[in-house]
PDB file of C-alpha atoms in Angstrom:
ATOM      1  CA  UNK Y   1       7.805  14.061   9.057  1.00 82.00           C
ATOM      2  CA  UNK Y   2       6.669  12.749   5.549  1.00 87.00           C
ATOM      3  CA  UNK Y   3       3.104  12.482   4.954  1.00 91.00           C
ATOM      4  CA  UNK Y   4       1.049  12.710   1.648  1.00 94.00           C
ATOM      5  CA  UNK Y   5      -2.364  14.319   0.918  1.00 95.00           C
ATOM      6  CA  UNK Y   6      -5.005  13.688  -1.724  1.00 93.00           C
ATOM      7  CA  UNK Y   7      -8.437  15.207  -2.761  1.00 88.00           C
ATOM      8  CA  UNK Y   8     -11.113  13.624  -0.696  1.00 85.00           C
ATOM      9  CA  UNK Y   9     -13.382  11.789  -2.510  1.00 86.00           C
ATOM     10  CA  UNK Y  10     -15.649  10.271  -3.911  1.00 95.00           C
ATOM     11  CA  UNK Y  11     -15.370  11.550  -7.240  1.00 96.00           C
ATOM     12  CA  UNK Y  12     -17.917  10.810  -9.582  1.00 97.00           C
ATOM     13  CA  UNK Y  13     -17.196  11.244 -13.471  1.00 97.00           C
ATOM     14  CA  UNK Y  14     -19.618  10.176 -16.409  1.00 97.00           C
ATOM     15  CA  UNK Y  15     -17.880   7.643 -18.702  1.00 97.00           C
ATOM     16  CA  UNK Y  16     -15.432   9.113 -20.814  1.00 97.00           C
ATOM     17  CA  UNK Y  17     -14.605  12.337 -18.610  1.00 97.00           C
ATOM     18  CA  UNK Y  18     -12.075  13.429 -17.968  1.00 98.00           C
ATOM     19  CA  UNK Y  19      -9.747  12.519 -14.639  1.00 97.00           C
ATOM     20  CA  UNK Y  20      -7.801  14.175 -12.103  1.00 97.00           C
ATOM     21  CA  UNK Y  21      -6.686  13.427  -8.489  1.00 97.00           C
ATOM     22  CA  UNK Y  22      -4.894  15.551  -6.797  1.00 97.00           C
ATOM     23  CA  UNK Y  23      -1.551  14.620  -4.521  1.00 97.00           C
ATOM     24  CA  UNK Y  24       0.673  16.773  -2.598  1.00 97.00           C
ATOM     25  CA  UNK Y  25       3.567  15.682  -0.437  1.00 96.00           C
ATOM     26  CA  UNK Y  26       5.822  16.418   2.195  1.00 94.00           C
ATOM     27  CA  UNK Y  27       9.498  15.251   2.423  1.00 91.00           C
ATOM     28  CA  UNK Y  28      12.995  15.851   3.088  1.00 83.00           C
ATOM     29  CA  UNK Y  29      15.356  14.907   0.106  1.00 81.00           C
ATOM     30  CA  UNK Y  30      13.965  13.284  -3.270  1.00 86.00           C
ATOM     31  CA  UNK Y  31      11.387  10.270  -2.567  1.00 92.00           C
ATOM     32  CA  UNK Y  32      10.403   8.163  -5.121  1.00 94.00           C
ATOM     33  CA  UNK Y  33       6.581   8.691  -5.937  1.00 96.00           C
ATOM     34  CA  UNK Y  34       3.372   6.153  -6.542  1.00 96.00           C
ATOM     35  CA  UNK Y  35       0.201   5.851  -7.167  1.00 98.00           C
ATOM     36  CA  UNK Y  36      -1.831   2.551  -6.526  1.00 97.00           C
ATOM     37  CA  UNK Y  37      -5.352   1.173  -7.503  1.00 97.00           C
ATOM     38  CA  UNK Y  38      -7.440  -1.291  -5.242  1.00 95.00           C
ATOM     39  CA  UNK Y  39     -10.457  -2.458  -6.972  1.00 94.00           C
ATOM     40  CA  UNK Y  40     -13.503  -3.941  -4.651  1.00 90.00           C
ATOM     41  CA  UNK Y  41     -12.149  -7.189  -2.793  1.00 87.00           C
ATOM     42  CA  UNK Y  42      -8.792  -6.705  -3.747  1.00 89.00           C
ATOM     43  CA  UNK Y  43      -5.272  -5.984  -2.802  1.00 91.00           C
ATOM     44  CA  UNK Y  44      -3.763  -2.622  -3.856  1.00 94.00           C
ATOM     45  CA  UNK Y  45      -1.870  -3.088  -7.604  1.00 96.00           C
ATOM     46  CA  UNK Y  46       0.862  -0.651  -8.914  1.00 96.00           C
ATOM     47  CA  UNK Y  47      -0.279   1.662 -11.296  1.00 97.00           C
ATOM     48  CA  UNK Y  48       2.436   3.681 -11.929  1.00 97.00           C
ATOM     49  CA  UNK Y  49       5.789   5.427 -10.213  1.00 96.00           C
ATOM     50  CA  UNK Y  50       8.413   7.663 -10.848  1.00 95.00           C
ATOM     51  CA  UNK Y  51      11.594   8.365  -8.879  1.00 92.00           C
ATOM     52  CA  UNK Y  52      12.736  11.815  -9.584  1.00 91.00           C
ATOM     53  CA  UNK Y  53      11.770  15.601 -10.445  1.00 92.00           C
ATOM     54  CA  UNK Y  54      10.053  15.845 -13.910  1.00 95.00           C
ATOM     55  CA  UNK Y  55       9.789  11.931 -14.698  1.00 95.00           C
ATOM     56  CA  UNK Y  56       5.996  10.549 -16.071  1.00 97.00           C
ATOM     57  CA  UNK Y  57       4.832   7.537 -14.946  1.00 96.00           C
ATOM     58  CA  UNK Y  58       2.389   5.992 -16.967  1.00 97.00           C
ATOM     59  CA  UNK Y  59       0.009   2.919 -17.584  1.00 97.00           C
ATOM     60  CA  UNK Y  60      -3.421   2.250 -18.602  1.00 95.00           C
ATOM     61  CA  UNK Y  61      -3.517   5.726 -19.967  1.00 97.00           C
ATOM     62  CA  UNK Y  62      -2.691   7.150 -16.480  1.00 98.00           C
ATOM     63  CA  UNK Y  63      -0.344   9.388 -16.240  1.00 98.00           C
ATOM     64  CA  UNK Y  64       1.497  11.460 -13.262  1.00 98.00           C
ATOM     65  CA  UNK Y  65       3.933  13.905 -13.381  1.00 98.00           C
ATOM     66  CA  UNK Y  66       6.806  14.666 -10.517  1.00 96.00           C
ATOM     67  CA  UNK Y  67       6.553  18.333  -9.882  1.00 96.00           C
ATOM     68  CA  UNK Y  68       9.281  18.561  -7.505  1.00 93.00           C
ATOM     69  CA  UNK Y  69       8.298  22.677  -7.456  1.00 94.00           C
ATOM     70  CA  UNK Y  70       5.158  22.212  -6.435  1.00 95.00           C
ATOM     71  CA  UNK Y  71       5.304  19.126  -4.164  1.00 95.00           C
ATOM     72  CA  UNK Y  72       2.695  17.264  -6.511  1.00 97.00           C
ATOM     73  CA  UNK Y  73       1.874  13.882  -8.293  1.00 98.00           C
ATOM     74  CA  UNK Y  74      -1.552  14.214  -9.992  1.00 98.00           C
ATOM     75  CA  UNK Y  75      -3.000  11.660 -11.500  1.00 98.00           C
ATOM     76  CA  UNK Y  76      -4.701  12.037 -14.597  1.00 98.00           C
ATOM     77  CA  UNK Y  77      -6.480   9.901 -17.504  1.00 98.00           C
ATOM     78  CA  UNK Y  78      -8.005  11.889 -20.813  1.00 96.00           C
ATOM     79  CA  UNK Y  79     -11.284   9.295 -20.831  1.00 96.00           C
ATOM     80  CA  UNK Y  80     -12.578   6.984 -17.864  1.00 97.00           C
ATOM     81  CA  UNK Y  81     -13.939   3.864 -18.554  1.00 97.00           C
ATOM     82  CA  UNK Y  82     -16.503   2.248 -15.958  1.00 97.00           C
ATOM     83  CA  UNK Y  83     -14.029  -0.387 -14.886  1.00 96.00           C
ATOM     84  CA  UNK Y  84     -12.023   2.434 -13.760  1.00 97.00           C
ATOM     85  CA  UNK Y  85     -14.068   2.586 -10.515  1.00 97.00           C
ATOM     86  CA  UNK Y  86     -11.848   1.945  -7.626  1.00 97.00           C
ATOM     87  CA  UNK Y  87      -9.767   3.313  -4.699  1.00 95.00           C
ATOM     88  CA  UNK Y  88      -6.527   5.268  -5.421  1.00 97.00           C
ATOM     89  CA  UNK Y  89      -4.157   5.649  -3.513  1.00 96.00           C
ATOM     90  CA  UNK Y  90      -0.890   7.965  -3.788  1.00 96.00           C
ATOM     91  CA  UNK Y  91       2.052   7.132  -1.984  1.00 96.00           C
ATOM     92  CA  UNK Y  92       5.671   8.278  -1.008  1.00 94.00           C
ATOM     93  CA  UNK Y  93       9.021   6.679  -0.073  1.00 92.00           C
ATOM     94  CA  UNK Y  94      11.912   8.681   1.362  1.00 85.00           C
ATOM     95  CA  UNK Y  95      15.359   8.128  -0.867  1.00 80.00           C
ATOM     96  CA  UNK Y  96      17.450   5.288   0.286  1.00 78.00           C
ATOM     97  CA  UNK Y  97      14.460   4.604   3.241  1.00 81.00           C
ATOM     98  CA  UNK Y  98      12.548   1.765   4.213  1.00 84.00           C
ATOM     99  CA  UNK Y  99       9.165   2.874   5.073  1.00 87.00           C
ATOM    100  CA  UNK Y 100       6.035   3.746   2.392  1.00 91.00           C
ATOM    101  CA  UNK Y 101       3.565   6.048   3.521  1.00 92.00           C
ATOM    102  CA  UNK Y 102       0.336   6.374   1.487  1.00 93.00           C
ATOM    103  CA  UNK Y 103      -2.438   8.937   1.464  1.00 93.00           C
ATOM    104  CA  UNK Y 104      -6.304   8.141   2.620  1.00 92.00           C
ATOM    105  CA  UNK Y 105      -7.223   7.151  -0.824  1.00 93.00           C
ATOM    106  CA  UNK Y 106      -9.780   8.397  -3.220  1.00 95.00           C
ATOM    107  CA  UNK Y 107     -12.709   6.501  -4.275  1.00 95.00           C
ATOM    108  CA  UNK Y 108     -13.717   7.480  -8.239  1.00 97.00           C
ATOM    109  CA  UNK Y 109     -17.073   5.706  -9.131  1.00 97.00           C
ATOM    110  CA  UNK Y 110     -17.856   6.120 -13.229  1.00 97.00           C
ATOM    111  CA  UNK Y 111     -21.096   6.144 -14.317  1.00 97.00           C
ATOM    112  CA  UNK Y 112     -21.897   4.887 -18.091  1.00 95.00           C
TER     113      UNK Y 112
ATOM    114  CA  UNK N   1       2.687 -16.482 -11.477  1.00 87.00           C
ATOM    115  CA  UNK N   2       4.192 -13.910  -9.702  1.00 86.00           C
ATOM    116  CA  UNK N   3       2.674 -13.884  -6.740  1.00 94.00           C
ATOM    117  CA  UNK N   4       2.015 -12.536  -2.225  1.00 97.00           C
ATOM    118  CA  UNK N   5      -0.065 -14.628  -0.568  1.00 97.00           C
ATOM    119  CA  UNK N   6      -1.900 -14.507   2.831  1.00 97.00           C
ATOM    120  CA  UNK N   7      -3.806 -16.253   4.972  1.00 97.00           C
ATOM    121  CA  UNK N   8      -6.695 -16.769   6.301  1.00 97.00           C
ATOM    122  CA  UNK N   9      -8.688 -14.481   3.739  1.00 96.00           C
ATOM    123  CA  UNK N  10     -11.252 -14.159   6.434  1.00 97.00           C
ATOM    124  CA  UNK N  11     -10.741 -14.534  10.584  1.00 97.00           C
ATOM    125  CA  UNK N  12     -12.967 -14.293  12.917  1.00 97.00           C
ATOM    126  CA  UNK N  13     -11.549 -14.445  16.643  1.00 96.00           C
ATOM    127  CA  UNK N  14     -12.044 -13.545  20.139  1.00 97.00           C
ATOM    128  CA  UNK N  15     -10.335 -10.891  22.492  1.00 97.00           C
ATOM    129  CA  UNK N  16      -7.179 -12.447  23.836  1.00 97.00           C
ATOM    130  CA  UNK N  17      -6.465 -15.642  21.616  1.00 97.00           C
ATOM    131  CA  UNK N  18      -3.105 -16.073  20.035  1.00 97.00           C
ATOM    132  CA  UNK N  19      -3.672 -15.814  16.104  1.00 97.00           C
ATOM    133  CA  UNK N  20      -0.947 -16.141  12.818  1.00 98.00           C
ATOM    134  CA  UNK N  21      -1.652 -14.081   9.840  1.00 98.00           C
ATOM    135  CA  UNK N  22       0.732 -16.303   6.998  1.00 98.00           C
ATOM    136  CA  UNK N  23       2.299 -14.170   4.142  1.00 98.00           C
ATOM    137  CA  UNK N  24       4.492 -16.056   1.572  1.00 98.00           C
ATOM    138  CA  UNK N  25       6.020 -14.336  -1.821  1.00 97.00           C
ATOM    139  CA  UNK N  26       7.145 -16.425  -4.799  1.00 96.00           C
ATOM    140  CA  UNK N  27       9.672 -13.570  -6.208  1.00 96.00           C
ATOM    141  CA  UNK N  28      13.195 -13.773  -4.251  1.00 95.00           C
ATOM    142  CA  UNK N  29      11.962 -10.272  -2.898  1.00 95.00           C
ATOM    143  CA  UNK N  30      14.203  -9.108  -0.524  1.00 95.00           C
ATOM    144  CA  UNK N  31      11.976  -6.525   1.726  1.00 95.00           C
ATOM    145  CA  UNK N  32       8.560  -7.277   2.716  1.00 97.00           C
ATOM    146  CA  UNK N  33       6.257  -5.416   4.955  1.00 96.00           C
ATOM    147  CA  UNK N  34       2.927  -5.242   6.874  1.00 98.00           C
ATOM    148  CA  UNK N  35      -0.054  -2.930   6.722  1.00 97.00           C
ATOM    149  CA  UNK N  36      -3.541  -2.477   7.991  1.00 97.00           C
ATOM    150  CA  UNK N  37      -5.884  -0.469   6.315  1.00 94.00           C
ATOM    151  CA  UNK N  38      -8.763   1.406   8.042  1.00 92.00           C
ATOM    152  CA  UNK N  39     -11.625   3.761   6.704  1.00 86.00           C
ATOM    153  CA  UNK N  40     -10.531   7.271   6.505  1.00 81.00           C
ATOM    154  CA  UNK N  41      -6.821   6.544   7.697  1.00 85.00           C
ATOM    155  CA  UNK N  42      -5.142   4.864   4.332  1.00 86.00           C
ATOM    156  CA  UNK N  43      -2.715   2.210   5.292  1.00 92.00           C
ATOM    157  CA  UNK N  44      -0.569   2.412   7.919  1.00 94.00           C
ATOM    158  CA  UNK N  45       2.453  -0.073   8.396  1.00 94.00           C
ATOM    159  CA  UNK N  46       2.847  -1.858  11.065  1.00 97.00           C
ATOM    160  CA  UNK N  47       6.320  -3.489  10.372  1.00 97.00           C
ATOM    161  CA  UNK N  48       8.586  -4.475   7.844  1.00 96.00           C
ATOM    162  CA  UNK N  49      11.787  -6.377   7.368  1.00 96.00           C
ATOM    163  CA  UNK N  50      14.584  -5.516   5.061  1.00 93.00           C
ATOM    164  CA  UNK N  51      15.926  -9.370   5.031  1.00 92.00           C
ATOM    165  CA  UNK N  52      16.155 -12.494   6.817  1.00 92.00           C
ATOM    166  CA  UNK N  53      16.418 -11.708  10.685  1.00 91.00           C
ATOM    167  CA  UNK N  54      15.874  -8.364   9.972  1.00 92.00           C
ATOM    168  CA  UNK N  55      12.652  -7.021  11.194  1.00 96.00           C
ATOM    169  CA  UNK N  56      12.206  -3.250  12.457  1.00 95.00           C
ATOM    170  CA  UNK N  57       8.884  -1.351  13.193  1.00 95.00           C
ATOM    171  CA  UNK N  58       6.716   0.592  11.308  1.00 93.00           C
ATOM    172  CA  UNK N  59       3.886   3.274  12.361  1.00 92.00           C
ATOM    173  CA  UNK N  60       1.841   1.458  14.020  1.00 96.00           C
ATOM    174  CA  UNK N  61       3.813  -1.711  15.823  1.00 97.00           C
ATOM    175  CA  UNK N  62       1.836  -2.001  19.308  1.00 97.00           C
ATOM    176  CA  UNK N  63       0.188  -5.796  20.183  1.00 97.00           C
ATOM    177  CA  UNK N  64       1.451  -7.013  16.613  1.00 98.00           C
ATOM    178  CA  UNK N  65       4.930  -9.386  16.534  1.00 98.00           C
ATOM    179  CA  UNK N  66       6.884 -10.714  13.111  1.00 98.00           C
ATOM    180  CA  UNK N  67       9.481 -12.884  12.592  1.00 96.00           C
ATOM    181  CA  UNK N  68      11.063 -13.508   9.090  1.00 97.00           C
ATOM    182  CA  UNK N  69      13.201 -16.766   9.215  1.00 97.00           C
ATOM    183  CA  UNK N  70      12.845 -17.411   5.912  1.00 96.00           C
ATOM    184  CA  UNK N  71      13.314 -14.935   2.827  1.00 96.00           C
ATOM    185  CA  UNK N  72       9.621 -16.210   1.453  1.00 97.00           C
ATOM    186  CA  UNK N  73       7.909 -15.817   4.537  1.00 98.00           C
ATOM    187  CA  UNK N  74       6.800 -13.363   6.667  1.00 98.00           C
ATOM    188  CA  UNK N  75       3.910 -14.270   9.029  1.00 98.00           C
ATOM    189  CA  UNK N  76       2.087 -11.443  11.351  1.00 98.00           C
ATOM    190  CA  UNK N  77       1.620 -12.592  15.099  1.00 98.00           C
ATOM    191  CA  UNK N  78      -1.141 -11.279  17.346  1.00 97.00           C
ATOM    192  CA  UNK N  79      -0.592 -12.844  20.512  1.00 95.00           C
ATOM    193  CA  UNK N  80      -3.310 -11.227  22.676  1.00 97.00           C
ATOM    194  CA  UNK N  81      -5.725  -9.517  20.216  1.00 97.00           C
ATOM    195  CA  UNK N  82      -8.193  -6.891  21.379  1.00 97.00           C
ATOM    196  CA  UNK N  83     -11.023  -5.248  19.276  1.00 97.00           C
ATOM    197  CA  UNK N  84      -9.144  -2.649  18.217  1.00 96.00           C
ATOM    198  CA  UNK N  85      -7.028  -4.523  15.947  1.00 98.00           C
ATOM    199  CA  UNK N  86     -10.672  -5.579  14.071  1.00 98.00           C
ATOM    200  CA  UNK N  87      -8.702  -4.319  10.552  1.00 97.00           C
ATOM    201  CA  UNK N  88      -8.015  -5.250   6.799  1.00 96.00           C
ATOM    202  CA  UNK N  89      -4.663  -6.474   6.583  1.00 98.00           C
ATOM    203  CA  UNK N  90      -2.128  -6.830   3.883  1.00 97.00           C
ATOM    204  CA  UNK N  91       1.145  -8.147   3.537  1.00 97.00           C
ATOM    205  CA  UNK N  92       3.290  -6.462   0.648  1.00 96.00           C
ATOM    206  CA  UNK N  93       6.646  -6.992  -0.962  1.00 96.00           C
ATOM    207  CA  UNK N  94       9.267  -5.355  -3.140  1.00 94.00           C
ATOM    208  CA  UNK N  95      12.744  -6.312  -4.400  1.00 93.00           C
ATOM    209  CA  UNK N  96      14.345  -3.939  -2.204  1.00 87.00           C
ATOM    210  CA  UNK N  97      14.027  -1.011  -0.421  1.00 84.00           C
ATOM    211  CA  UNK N  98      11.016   1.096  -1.345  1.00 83.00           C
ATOM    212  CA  UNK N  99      13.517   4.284  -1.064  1.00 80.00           C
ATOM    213  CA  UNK N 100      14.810   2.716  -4.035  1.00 81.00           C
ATOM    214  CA  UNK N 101      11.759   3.523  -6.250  1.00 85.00           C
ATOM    215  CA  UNK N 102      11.094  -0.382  -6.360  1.00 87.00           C
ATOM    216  CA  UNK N 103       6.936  -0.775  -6.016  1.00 91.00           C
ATOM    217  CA  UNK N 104       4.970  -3.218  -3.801  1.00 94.00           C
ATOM    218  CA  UNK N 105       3.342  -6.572  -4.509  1.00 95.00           C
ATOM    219  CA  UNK N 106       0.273  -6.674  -2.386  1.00 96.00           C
ATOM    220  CA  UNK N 107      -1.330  -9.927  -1.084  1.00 96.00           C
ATOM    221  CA  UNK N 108      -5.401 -10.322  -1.394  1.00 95.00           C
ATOM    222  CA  UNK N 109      -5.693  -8.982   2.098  1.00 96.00           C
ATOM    223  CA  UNK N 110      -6.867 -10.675   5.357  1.00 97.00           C
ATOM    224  CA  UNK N 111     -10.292  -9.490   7.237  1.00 97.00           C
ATOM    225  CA  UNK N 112      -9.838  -9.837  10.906  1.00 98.00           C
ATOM    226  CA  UNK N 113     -12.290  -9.524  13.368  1.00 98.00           C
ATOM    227  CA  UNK N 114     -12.001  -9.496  16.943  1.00 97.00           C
ATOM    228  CA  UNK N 115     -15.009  -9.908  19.208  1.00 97.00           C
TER     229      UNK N 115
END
């Protein structure tokens, strides 16, 4: 079946460090990709998607790129800010499906 | 605003006693769905429904009901609740089908305990 991985956390980063979290999936067909943010006390919000092999999401200078080769949707931003400290969470959905299925999250604290 | 809203925020209840989680979206979404998160397991879905009267399960179904008579609303029935539904639950929609690369709109979430 489908499921998706991601780098256990937490990661801690000084203030303007550089991000990544890692993703890996598994899936029949072509799924459609996301990655969501829940900040403390709050629901999960879309950060960013993308739908087929090669597309970039971005948003908030995030970024993510579809590597269909490799099975992967890292999520990167070039300089973290301390209000960047939340929960992420990567996620999949099959082509034409109904269901979501979304990795254990990964909590990034920044320090200033 | 654009909006998924649930409620109670917070509910506290005990083992066996019938309780309604209420989830209402503003935004003519078609698909809406049901998840509980718990430490170290992500979120997990525990059904969904693609319209009105259409309802099918998700990972995680057992001792949880739905009903979805109306497109806005989509409420989350525990009709004999036992401890080990003591989760954070959210209620999430999307204009369609998430195959279609269409994103969620999540609610604030709902803290149940049950004692």
């Amino acid at each position: 079946g489908n499921s998706v991985t991601q780098m256990e956390g937490p990661v801690t980063l000084s203030e303007e460090a550089f991000l990544t979290i890692n993703c890996t999936y598994t899936a029949t067909g072509y799924p459609s990709l996301f990655w969501y943010v829940q900040y403390p006390g709050e629901g999960l919000q879309l950060l960013l998607k993308a739908t087929k092999a090669d597309d970039k999401g971005s948003n908030k200078g995030f970024e993510a790129t579809y590597r269909k080769e490799t099975t992967s949707f890292h999520l990167e931003k070039g300089s973290v800010q301390v209000s960047d400290s939340a929960v992420y969470f990567c996620a999949l959905s099959d082509y034409g499906g109904f269901k979501t299925i979304f990795g254990a999250g990964t909590r990034l604290f920044v320090k200033a | 605003e654009a909006q998924v809203t649930q409620n109670p925020r917070y509910l506290i209840t005990v083992t066996g006693k019938k309780l309604t989680v209420t989830c209402s979206q503003n935004m003519n979404h078609e698909y809406m769905s049901w998840y509980r998160q718990d430490p170290g397991l992500g979120l997990r879905q525990i059904y969904y429904s693609m319209n009105v009267e259409v309802t099918d399960k998700g990972d995680v179904p057992e001792g949880y009901k739905v009903s979805r008579k109306e497109k806005r609303n989509f409420p989350l029935i525990l009709e004999s609740p036992s401890p080990n539904q003591t989760s954070l639950y959210f209620c999430a929609s999307s204009p369609s089908s998430p195959g279609g690369g269409y994103g969620y709109t999540f609610g604030s979430g709902t803290r149940l305990t049950v004692v």
